[in-house]
Amino acid sequence: MTLAARITRLPIPFDPAAAADLRADLPGFAPEVMDLMSATAACSPYLRGLMLREAEWLREAVEAPEAALEATLSGADTLTSDALPLALREAKRRVALLAALCDLGGAWPLEQVTGALTRLADKAVHLSLTTLVAEEIRRGKLPGATPDDAATAGGMVALAMGKMGAGELNYSSDIDLICLFDETRYPGEEQEARSSFIKVTRRMTAILSDATDGYVFRSDLRLRPDASVTPVCLSMAAAEAYYEAEGRTWERAAYIKARPCGGDLQAGNRFLKTLTPFVWRKHLDFVAIQDAHDMRLRIRDHRGLHGPITVEGHNMKLGAGGIREIEFFTQTRQLIAGGRDPSLRDRTTVGGLAALAAKGWVPPEVAEELTTLYRAHREVEHRLQMVNDAQTHSMPTTPDGVARIAAFCGQTEADFRRDLLDRLARTDRLTEGFFSPSAVEDGPELSDKAREITRAWESYPALRSDRAQAIFRRLRPRFLKGLARAANPDEALTALDGFLARLPAGVQIFSLFEANPTLIDLIIDIAGSAPALAQYLARNASVLDGVIGGSFWGDWPGTAALRAELTTRIATAPDYEGRLDMARRWMKEWHFRVGVHHLRGLIDGFEAGKQYADLAEAVVQVIWSEVVGDFARKHGAMPGRGAVVIGMGSMGAARLNAGSDLDLIVIYDDQGAEGSDGPRPLATRPYYSRLTQALVTALTAQMPEGRLYEVDMRLRPSGRAGPVATSLQSFTTYQETEAWTWEHLALTRARVLAGEPTLAGEVEAFRRELLVRKGQGALVKPDVAEMRARLAAAKPAQGAWDAKNGPGRIMDIELAAQTVALLSGSPARSVERQLASAAGRVMPDSDMQVLTSAYRLMWRLHAAARLLSERALDWDSLGEGGRAFLLRETGVEDAATLAQDLAQAVAGAEAAVTRLVGTANGETGDGTG
């Protein structure tokens, strides 16, 4: 489509005489195009000169602007180093002219304008590098290189930084480059190669920057590591070592936009991948906010940009409400969360804002408004630069100069001034509050005990640095005001004190609190109600990332969604150990979420139990897949059909508490295969044994992010004496001929969690069929009675508040439920459904109701108590918040009522279980009564 057909706007001719002269000098253009060209010439002496110089080329270009752009970009592809500079300068003139007219006429949006300028810069850098390296190779200056290496510049790459990296070059932009070379291509000859690449870099900048009959692009190499003392081209190893040891926040922000643009692009991408941990931190990095704020202030100090916003002389890039404010706003939030969410790592400002809005990091209306403001600011910046091709971002200092820019933007001077000041003020309002730290508030009056506690805070590890102390001084009043609202302020303060004392460092988490004040309320709530959870939080403060980094308060996603999310999360880790460690971090965030939801009453103990089990199931499924894949790479695929992981006990019943370990067994079917076929093959039995041990290690090993779960495999056939993995044939034979009654009871709750689907179906079918047959034996009840007596002796109740151990408590009721399921041949796994399977045949309905009611009370109490503490429940040692939590969970008003209800439930349940199974001294249960 022609340019004439797409013109939607025009500048206002600022110098009518210049417009008239252009019309006279360049006849023959379409009227619409001439209106645009003459108005442009009336505002820009530079563009007027380009139109006169490139008139013949322009006549064809306006007929098909995109085709003209492509032809111009490819015009220098085959030139020699001698002809290249002249050709690139001509290309720069033509692309600059075409982009300006398409911009001013509204034919191209901002992104297409900046994209055209960036593509020219990419082409110029790449051609310069490859042509100059080819010269070095021809002269024998690059050790070991052949002419074929010229296409990849011999392993040298230019990284486009800043606006060039993002594809957002402004009209008279310089280009920020970092030049590196792949030293692994020159073993033992790195110094000679470096010398050659330094020469290439200097010659490239001369081709691009020398102002002989125009220039291509002013080039800036100062973003490289430690630019004041390092050469203009470094090895990738040296650059990586610098960023690892000394890299700063502003350099991390710079690499958000980094992109290989010339030379060995594959090597450049490999280098950027190695920098991923430096740029994108695995935790939410709110320290970046303060760093960005400090950087903004230093820039303003250096440029003298403080003071009120005025039109004359205002810096559209660095001044208040300017372009850099929007870029910093976007990049800082990307740095905060991009380590956890790769979808936020968009190089462009507009794309970054959209991604942040999509994930809830920026309100959509804010992102939309900032995007509009950014585009408007960039258009004003372009017109400032188009006037005389000046690398400027500042408004003219005279009213006449401002009037020219207003006309160039197609507005009257009054309208332009009004709209510009409004846009700058809106930008400042939207961004300033995000960066500027809040003032220190006055705190409440403290008791003597509180003053004594808070005096010790400055000696804690988290408050040793000046920076941590400065942030915490602003937070301290908020914490103390929140604690003053607790049921027992001194008690809550003591719990908070324990939290602060255990923090290993403070800057990161205090920055997190400052940026998210609602977290302070959550910490106070936890400290005042669940000190054990507060202690856990102090050791694992990174779990707070999940509170603000996702849908923390949303609906529970379920096992399938959890599995998919974990799979996606760990896929970014570089190796097997990294994936296991990342899984630990992910699991802790979700585990913490369940605890917080339970503590705050968003879910009850039964919902929490199911959610803990869903989480564990997702973890086992994903970790099993990782373990199987890693093991297969070393030893080959699983012999035969494969294996399944079976959850037993509470895991099989899909009801865990906050401190549950996992009861697991592994069953495999080798189908007669003698061993694996891989780099290090193993015989079948040791293969599956070692594979199972690898699974246990993957779940239990202590890594930087802790462990996933404790695992208990004693419920496998023959317990500790048996192999850790059991073949299907051995499992079925053992269950048929050797298993004790207690092992059949355990099988009532067995559930396949992961593994080969057909084997899983076969194991479940066998379980169901076996339970029907084995439940008919005459020894079931006597065996259970004997087992019950041993359990009572080995695990007696630890006080009146113990809801788990002892006769009439959870373990006793679970034993009864499993007995009912076995006697009735029911496949049910949960306590309630197992008891319901009695249906008046195995036990009276009245006993079923007694046991169900008792179990529900005790599970609520036990699940809540395990969230509060790992120790046995001691009512007197609980704080007021913890007591209130237990009372709310159990639905009673006071401790005396709860104690009475618990005692009655225990007595009723104990009697009902005894009636079912009898006693170990020979008295039989009375069945249905």
PDB file of C-alpha atoms in Angstrom, residues 752-924:
ATOM      1  CA  VAL A 752      -1.348 -45.797  43.398  1.00  0.00           C
ATOM      2  CA  LEU A 753       0.152 -42.308  43.115  1.00  0.00           C
ATOM      3  CA  ALA A 754       2.405 -42.540  40.079  1.00  0.00           C
ATOM      4  CA  GLY A 755       3.790 -44.913  37.516  1.00  0.00           C
ATOM      5  CA  GLU A 756       2.821 -47.173  34.626  1.00  0.00           C
ATOM      6  CA  PRO A 757      -0.976 -46.952  34.066  1.00  0.00           C
ATOM      7  CA  THR A 758      -1.746 -50.583  33.214  1.00  0.00           C
ATOM      8  CA  LEU A 759       0.308 -51.827  36.157  1.00  0.00           C
ATOM      9  CA  ALA A 760      -1.507 -49.327  38.369  1.00  0.00           C
ATOM     10  CA  GLY A 761      -4.845 -50.735  37.229  1.00  0.00           C
ATOM     11  CA  GLU A 762      -3.700 -54.288  37.858  1.00  0.00           C
ATOM     12  CA  VAL A 763      -2.463 -53.505  41.365  1.00  0.00           C
ATOM     13  CA  GLU A 764      -5.745 -51.791  42.263  1.00  0.00           C
ATOM     14  CA  ALA A 765      -7.803 -54.694  40.889  1.00  0.00           C
ATOM     15  CA  PHE A 766      -5.738 -57.128  42.930  1.00  0.00           C
ATOM     16  CA  ARG A 767      -6.182 -55.005  46.063  1.00  0.00           C
ATOM     17  CA  ARG A 768      -9.942 -54.983  45.739  1.00  0.00           C
ATOM     18  CA  GLU A 769     -10.190 -58.707  45.050  1.00  0.00           C
ATOM     19  CA  LEU A 770      -7.842 -59.597  47.904  1.00  0.00           C
ATOM     20  CA  LEU A 771      -9.761 -57.535  50.465  1.00  0.00           C
ATOM     21  CA  VAL A 772     -12.979 -59.355  49.602  1.00  0.00           C
ATOM     22  CA  ARG A 773     -11.360 -62.747  50.255  1.00  0.00           C
ATOM     23  CA  LYS A 774      -9.086 -61.992  53.192  1.00  0.00           C
ATOM     24  CA  GLY A 775     -11.796 -60.231  55.175  1.00  0.00           C
ATOM     25  CA  GLN A 776     -13.647 -63.524  55.627  1.00  0.00           C
ATOM     26  CA  GLY A 777     -11.039 -65.104  57.884  1.00  0.00           C
ATOM     27  CA  ALA A 778     -11.937 -66.030  61.448  1.00  0.00           C
ATOM     28  CA  LEU A 779      -8.720 -64.581  62.840  1.00  0.00           C
ATOM     29  CA  VAL A 780      -9.272 -61.016  61.614  1.00  0.00           C
ATOM     30  CA  LYS A 781     -10.851 -59.695  64.806  1.00  0.00           C
ATOM     31  CA  PRO A 782      -8.543 -61.506  67.251  1.00  0.00           C
ATOM     32  CA  ASP A 783      -5.510 -60.350  65.268  1.00  0.00           C
ATOM     33  CA  VAL A 784      -6.768 -56.784  65.317  1.00  0.00           C
ATOM     34  CA  ALA A 785      -7.438 -56.954  69.062  1.00  0.00           C
ATOM     35  CA  GLU A 786      -3.892 -58.149  69.691  1.00  0.00           C
ATOM     36  CA  MET A 787      -2.485 -55.468  67.422  1.00  0.00           C
ATOM     37  CA  ARG A 788      -4.582 -52.854  69.180  1.00  0.00           C
ATOM     38  CA  ALA A 789      -3.184 -53.886  72.554  1.00  0.00           C
ATOM     39  CA  ARG A 790       0.391 -53.629  71.272  1.00  0.00           C
ATOM     40  CA  LEU A 791      -0.281 -50.157  69.844  1.00  0.00           C
ATOM     41  CA  ALA A 792      -1.782 -49.012  73.147  1.00  0.00           C
ATOM     42  CA  ALA A 793       1.329 -50.178  74.984  1.00  0.00           C
ATOM     43  CA  ALA A 794       3.812 -48.782  72.440  1.00  0.00           C
ATOM     44  CA  LYS A 795       2.074 -45.452  71.775  1.00  0.00           C
ATOM     45  CA  PRO A 796      -0.015 -44.392  74.762  1.00  0.00           C
ATOM     46  CA  ALA A 797      -1.757 -41.039  74.876  1.00  0.00           C
ATOM     47  CA  GLN A 798       0.568 -38.173  75.846  1.00  0.00           C
ATOM     48  CA  GLY A 799      -1.926 -36.452  78.060  1.00  0.00           C
ATOM     49  CA  ALA A 800      -5.625 -35.702  78.000  1.00  0.00           C
ATOM     50  CA  TRP A 801      -5.283 -33.399  74.951  1.00  0.00           C
ATOM     51  CA  ASP A 802      -3.658 -36.062  72.731  1.00  0.00           C
ATOM     52  CA  ALA A 803      -6.113 -36.678  69.899  1.00  0.00           C
ATOM     53  CA  LYS A 804      -3.989 -39.223  68.018  1.00  0.00           C
ATOM     54  CA  ASN A 805      -2.480 -41.933  70.254  1.00  0.00           C
ATOM     55  CA  GLY A 806      -4.207 -44.223  72.718  1.00  0.00           C
ATOM     56  CA  PRO A 807      -7.502 -46.138  72.921  1.00  0.00           C
ATOM     57  CA  GLY A 808     -10.513 -44.300  71.547  1.00  0.00           C
ATOM     58  CA  ARG A 809      -8.334 -41.775  69.663  1.00  0.00           C
ATOM     59  CA  ILE A 810      -7.513 -41.288  65.972  1.00  0.00           C
ATOM     60  CA  MET A 811      -5.202 -44.264  65.490  1.00  0.00           C
ATOM     61  CA  ASP A 812      -7.653 -46.528  67.304  1.00  0.00           C
ATOM     62  CA  ILE A 813     -10.571 -45.294  65.196  1.00  0.00           C
ATOM     63  CA  GLU A 814      -8.512 -45.661  61.983  1.00  0.00           C
ATOM     64  CA  LEU A 815      -7.719 -49.243  63.009  1.00  0.00           C
ATOM     65  CA  ALA A 816     -11.418 -49.909  63.516  1.00  0.00           C
ATOM     66  CA  ALA A 817     -12.290 -48.338  60.161  1.00  0.00           C
ATOM     67  CA  GLN A 818      -9.712 -50.476  58.352  1.00  0.00           C
ATOM     68  CA  THR A 819     -11.098 -53.547  60.126  1.00  0.00           C
ATOM     69  CA  VAL A 820     -14.603 -52.687  58.958  1.00  0.00           C
ATOM     70  CA  ALA A 821     -13.362 -52.220  55.389  1.00  0.00           C
ATOM     71  CA  LEU A 822     -11.562 -55.573  55.472  1.00  0.00           C
ATOM     72  CA  LEU A 823     -14.500 -57.429  57.007  1.00  0.00           C
ATOM     73  CA  SER A 824     -16.924 -55.950  54.483  1.00  0.00           C
ATOM     74  CA  GLY A 825     -14.554 -56.204  51.501  1.00  0.00           C
ATOM     75  CA  SER A 826     -14.892 -52.472  50.817  1.00  0.00           C
ATOM     76  CA  PRO A 827     -12.407 -50.635  48.555  1.00  0.00           C
ATOM     77  CA  ALA A 828     -13.008 -47.367  50.500  1.00  0.00           C
ATOM     78  CA  ARG A 829      -9.916 -45.629  51.876  1.00  0.00           C
ATOM     79  CA  SER A 830     -11.110 -42.710  54.013  1.00  0.00           C
ATOM     80  CA  VAL A 831     -12.135 -43.319  57.621  1.00  0.00           C
ATOM     81  CA  GLU A 832     -15.688 -42.074  57.107  1.00  0.00           C
ATOM     82  CA  ARG A 833     -16.325 -44.197  54.018  1.00  0.00           C
ATOM     83  CA  GLN A 834     -14.737 -47.269  55.567  1.00  0.00           C
ATOM     84  CA  LEU A 835     -16.946 -46.943  58.641  1.00  0.00           C
ATOM     85  CA  ALA A 836     -19.987 -46.381  56.456  1.00  0.00           C
ATOM     86  CA  SER A 837     -19.272 -49.645  54.617  1.00  0.00           C
ATOM     87  CA  ALA A 838     -20.338 -51.512  57.767  1.00  0.00           C
ATOM     88  CA  ALA A 839     -23.949 -50.770  56.786  1.00  0.00           C
ATOM     89  CA  GLY A 840     -25.251 -52.343  60.003  1.00  0.00           C
ATOM     90  CA  ARG A 841     -23.646 -55.720  59.197  1.00  0.00           C
ATOM     91  CA  VAL A 842     -20.178 -55.435  60.716  1.00  0.00           C
ATOM     92  CA  MET A 843     -21.091 -53.013  63.485  1.00  0.00           C
ATOM     93  CA  PRO A 844     -24.278 -51.282  64.661  1.00  0.00           C
ATOM     94  CA  ASP A 845     -25.127 -47.979  62.971  1.00  0.00           C
ATOM     95  CA  SER A 846     -25.017 -46.346  66.413  1.00  0.00           C
ATOM     96  CA  ASP A 847     -21.358 -47.353  66.876  1.00  0.00           C
ATOM     97  CA  MET A 848     -20.549 -46.185  63.367  1.00  0.00           C
ATOM     98  CA  GLN A 849     -22.014 -42.789  64.205  1.00  0.00           C
ATOM     99  CA  VAL A 850     -20.132 -42.640  67.527  1.00  0.00           C
ATOM    100  CA  LEU A 851     -16.826 -43.408  65.822  1.00  0.00           C
ATOM    101  CA  THR A 852     -17.448 -41.017  62.918  1.00  0.00           C
ATOM    102  CA  SER A 853     -18.401 -38.154  65.227  1.00  0.00           C
ATOM    103  CA  ALA A 854     -15.440 -38.804  67.533  1.00  0.00           C
ATOM    104  CA  TYR A 855     -13.052 -39.007  64.594  1.00  0.00           C
ATOM    105  CA  ARG A 856     -14.232 -35.717  63.117  1.00  0.00           C
ATOM    106  CA  LEU A 857     -13.720 -33.893  66.413  1.00  0.00           C
ATOM    107  CA  MET A 858     -10.297 -35.443  66.970  1.00  0.00           C
ATOM    108  CA  TRP A 859      -9.062 -34.853  63.436  1.00  0.00           C
ATOM    109  CA  ARG A 860      -9.998 -31.167  63.647  1.00  0.00           C
ATOM    110  CA  LEU A 861      -8.167 -30.896  66.961  1.00  0.00           C
ATOM    111  CA  HIS A 862      -5.140 -32.890  65.803  1.00  0.00           C
ATOM    112  CA  ALA A 863      -4.794 -31.105  62.442  1.00  0.00           C
ATOM    113  CA  ALA A 864      -4.980 -27.717  64.137  1.00  0.00           C
ATOM    114  CA  ALA A 865      -2.534 -28.741  66.891  1.00  0.00           C
ATOM    115  CA  ARG A 866       0.048 -29.990  64.353  1.00  0.00           C
ATOM    116  CA  LEU A 867      -0.132 -26.636  62.589  1.00  0.00           C
ATOM    117  CA  LEU A 868       0.593 -24.857  65.865  1.00  0.00           C
ATOM    118  CA  SER A 869       3.401 -27.102  67.102  1.00  0.00           C
ATOM    119  CA  GLU A 870       5.255 -30.332  66.377  1.00  0.00           C
ATOM    120  CA  ARG A 871       5.092 -31.234  70.070  1.00  0.00           C
ATOM    121  CA  ALA A 872       2.210 -32.817  71.933  1.00  0.00           C
ATOM    122  CA  LEU A 873      -0.638 -30.409  72.551  1.00  0.00           C
ATOM    123  CA  ASP A 874      -0.306 -28.620  75.896  1.00  0.00           C
ATOM    124  CA  TRP A 875      -3.208 -26.245  76.392  1.00  0.00           C
ATOM    125  CA  ASP A 876      -1.502 -24.241  79.133  1.00  0.00           C
ATOM    126  CA  SER A 877       1.533 -23.475  76.948  1.00  0.00           C
ATOM    127  CA  LEU A 878      -0.564 -22.170  74.054  1.00  0.00           C
ATOM    128  CA  GLY A 879      -0.893 -18.466  73.455  1.00  0.00           C
ATOM    129  CA  GLU A 880      -4.263 -16.796  73.276  1.00  0.00           C
ATOM    130  CA  GLY A 881      -4.245 -16.797  69.488  1.00  0.00           C
ATOM    131  CA  GLY A 882      -3.513 -20.525  69.351  1.00  0.00           C
ATOM    132  CA  ARG A 883      -6.263 -21.325  71.835  1.00  0.00           C
ATOM    133  CA  ALA A 884      -8.752 -19.250  69.872  1.00  0.00           C
ATOM    134  CA  PHE A 885      -7.764 -21.136  66.717  1.00  0.00           C
ATOM    135  CA  LEU A 886      -8.361 -24.546  68.332  1.00  0.00           C
ATOM    136  CA  LEU A 887     -11.715 -23.480  69.747  1.00  0.00           C
ATOM    137  CA  ARG A 888     -12.815 -22.112  66.385  1.00  0.00           C
ATOM    138  CA  GLU A 889     -11.736 -25.296  64.613  1.00  0.00           C
ATOM    139  CA  THR A 890     -13.585 -27.584  67.003  1.00  0.00           C
ATOM    140  CA  GLY A 891     -16.667 -25.375  67.225  1.00  0.00           C
ATOM    141  CA  VAL A 892     -16.781 -24.920  71.011  1.00  0.00           C
ATOM    142  CA  GLU A 893     -16.701 -21.835  73.191  1.00  0.00           C
ATOM    143  CA  ASP A 894     -14.092 -22.613  75.846  1.00  0.00           C
ATOM    144  CA  ALA A 895     -11.408 -25.030  76.909  1.00  0.00           C
ATOM    145  CA  ALA A 896     -13.526 -26.730  79.554  1.00  0.00           C
ATOM    146  CA  THR A 897     -16.207 -27.618  77.008  1.00  0.00           C
ATOM    147  CA  LEU A 898     -13.598 -28.885  74.552  1.00  0.00           C
ATOM    148  CA  ALA A 899     -11.936 -31.030  77.224  1.00  0.00           C
ATOM    149  CA  GLN A 900     -15.294 -32.484  78.188  1.00  0.00           C
ATOM    150  CA  ASP A 901     -16.303 -33.167  74.570  1.00  0.00           C
ATOM    151  CA  LEU A 902     -12.944 -34.786  73.885  1.00  0.00           C
ATOM    152  CA  ALA A 903     -13.120 -37.042  76.962  1.00  0.00           C
ATOM    153  CA  GLN A 904     -16.643 -38.160  76.081  1.00  0.00           C
ATOM    154  CA  ALA A 905     -15.668 -38.842  72.487  1.00  0.00           C
ATOM    155  CA  VAL A 906     -12.624 -40.868  73.545  1.00  0.00           C
ATOM    156  CA  ALA A 907     -14.667 -42.977  75.966  1.00  0.00           C
ATOM    157  CA  GLY A 908     -17.422 -43.606  73.444  1.00  0.00           C
ATOM    158  CA  ALA A 909     -14.990 -44.484  70.665  1.00  0.00           C
ATOM    159  CA  GLU A 910     -12.936 -46.790  72.877  1.00  0.00           C
ATOM    160  CA  ALA A 911     -16.047 -48.730  73.844  1.00  0.00           C
ATOM    161  CA  ALA A 912     -17.258 -48.944  70.229  1.00  0.00           C
ATOM    162  CA  VAL A 913     -13.900 -50.268  68.987  1.00  0.00           C
ATOM    163  CA  THR A 914     -13.835 -52.832  71.783  1.00  0.00           C
ATOM    164  CA  ARG A 915     -17.301 -53.990  70.833  1.00  0.00           C
ATOM    165  CA  LEU A 916     -16.112 -54.401  67.239  1.00  0.00           C
ATOM    166  CA  VAL A 917     -12.846 -56.340  67.715  1.00  0.00           C
ATOM    167  CA  GLY A 918     -12.984 -57.607  71.300  1.00  0.00           C
ATOM    168  CA  THR A 919      -9.955 -57.612  73.575  1.00  0.00           C
ATOM    169  CA  ALA A 920      -6.565 -59.246  73.412  1.00  0.00           C
ATOM    170  CA  ASN A 921      -7.431 -61.536  76.361  1.00  0.00           C
ATOM    171  CA  GLY A 922      -9.871 -63.489  74.243  1.00  0.00           C
ATOM    172  CA  GLU A 923     -13.145 -61.640  74.592  1.00  0.00           C
ATOM    173  CA  THR A 924     -14.665 -61.362  71.133  1.00  0.00           C
TER     174      THR A 924
END
